[in-house]
Amino acid sequence: MIRAFFALTLPDEVIDQIERLQGAIPFGRAVPAENLHLTLAFLGEVSDQTLEAAHEAAASLAPEPFAIELSGLQHLGRAPGGVIAAGVAPDARLEALARALRSRLNGARVQLPRERFRPHVTVLRLRPGDAEDATLARLLGRHATFRAGPIPVTGLSLFRSYLGGETARHEELARYAFDP
Ligand code: 2AM
């Protein structure tokens, strides 16, 4: 079985901005630069056959390129663990892209978790004891004005994720470029 997900990759300037942000947060485990991404659809553990069906579904998408921006910080998941993530400025084209991808995947009988799409870029993972509620609330307040971008959305990527070890390793299996 293969753990896989579809995601947007980030330009170097945005990765630099996130690294500076990570450097300003004195707790949590920073997501390494090469793992930073915006998940569009998480497939979970799938067979080779399902992965192939997902690949064909993604290859059939043909949206117009657009650009998005990161905006603010949020805590996702359940305290005292969870993650700190950069939010995404609301964008109808991003919502439409995620919806179109999910709908093609459903059509190809690729099962997805029933979670709602909540665009974000995870920047830090928290372990219980890393930060108290008040510390977290202060952090989110202090970085509410965090902005990064633009992130040109000129395609999407299919990644394989290898777990084990301190951090996961992500391998890009395919890239689907949008035609301008
Ligand atoms: P994250 O960005 O919020 O950490 C690889 O594991 C990617 O898939 C990560 O980006 C992770 O989201 C996302 N992911 C992992 N488990 C998930 C789940 N159960 N539902 C949705 N996304 C998940």
Short mmCIF file of C-alpha atoms and ligand atoms in Angstrom, two decimals, residues 3 5 37 39 42 76 83 113 115 120-122 125 161 163 170, ligand 1:
data_model
loop_
_atom_site.label_atom_id
_atom_site.label_comp_id
_atom_site.label_asym_id
_atom_site.label_seq_id
_atom_site.Cartn_x
_atom_site.Cartn_y
_atom_site.Cartn_z
CA ARG A 3 0.38 6.59 1.44
CA PHE A 5 -1.84 12.87 -1.25
CA HIS A 37 3.03 22.10 0.97
CA THR A 39 -2.73 19.53 0.78
CA PHE A 42 -5.37 13.21 1.25
CA LEU A 76 -5.49 22.87 13.97
CA VAL A 83 -0.29 21.72 14.51
CA PRO A 113 -11.73 11.06 4.16
CA GLU A 115 -13.33 15.96 6.04
CA HIS A 120 -3.56 25.47 5.20
CA VAL A 121 0.18 24.94 5.24
CA THR A 122 1.36 23.13 8.37
CA ARG A 125 3.83 20.18 14.91
CA SER A 161 4.61 9.95 1.96
CA LEU A 163 6.39 7.59 7.55
CA HIS A 170 7.61 13.11 0.70
P1 2AM B 1 -1.26 18.52 7.28
O1 2AM B 1 -0.67 19.40 6.26
O2 2AM B 1 -2.39 19.12 7.99
O3 2AM B 1 -0.24 17.93 8.21
C1 2AM B 1 0.77 14.09 4.24
O4 2AM B 1 0.57 13.33 5.37
C2 2AM B 1 -0.23 15.22 4.14
O5 2AM B 1 -1.56 14.75 4.24
C3 2AM B 1 -0.08 16.25 5.21
O6 2AM B 1 -0.09 17.51 4.60
C4 2AM B 1 -1.27 16.13 6.12
O7 2AM B 1 -1.90 17.30 6.48
C5 2AM B 1 -2.26 15.42 5.27
N1 2AM B 1 -2.98 14.46 6.07
C6 2AM B 1 -2.48 13.49 6.84
N2 2AM B 1 -3.46 12.80 7.43
C7 2AM B 1 -4.62 13.34 7.02
C8 2AM B 1 -5.99 13.07 7.25
N3 2AM B 1 -6.39 12.06 8.03
N4 2AM B 1 -6.90 13.85 6.67
C9 2AM B 1 -6.53 14.86 5.87
N5 2AM B 1 -5.25 15.17 5.59
C10 2AM B 1 -4.31 14.42 6.16
#
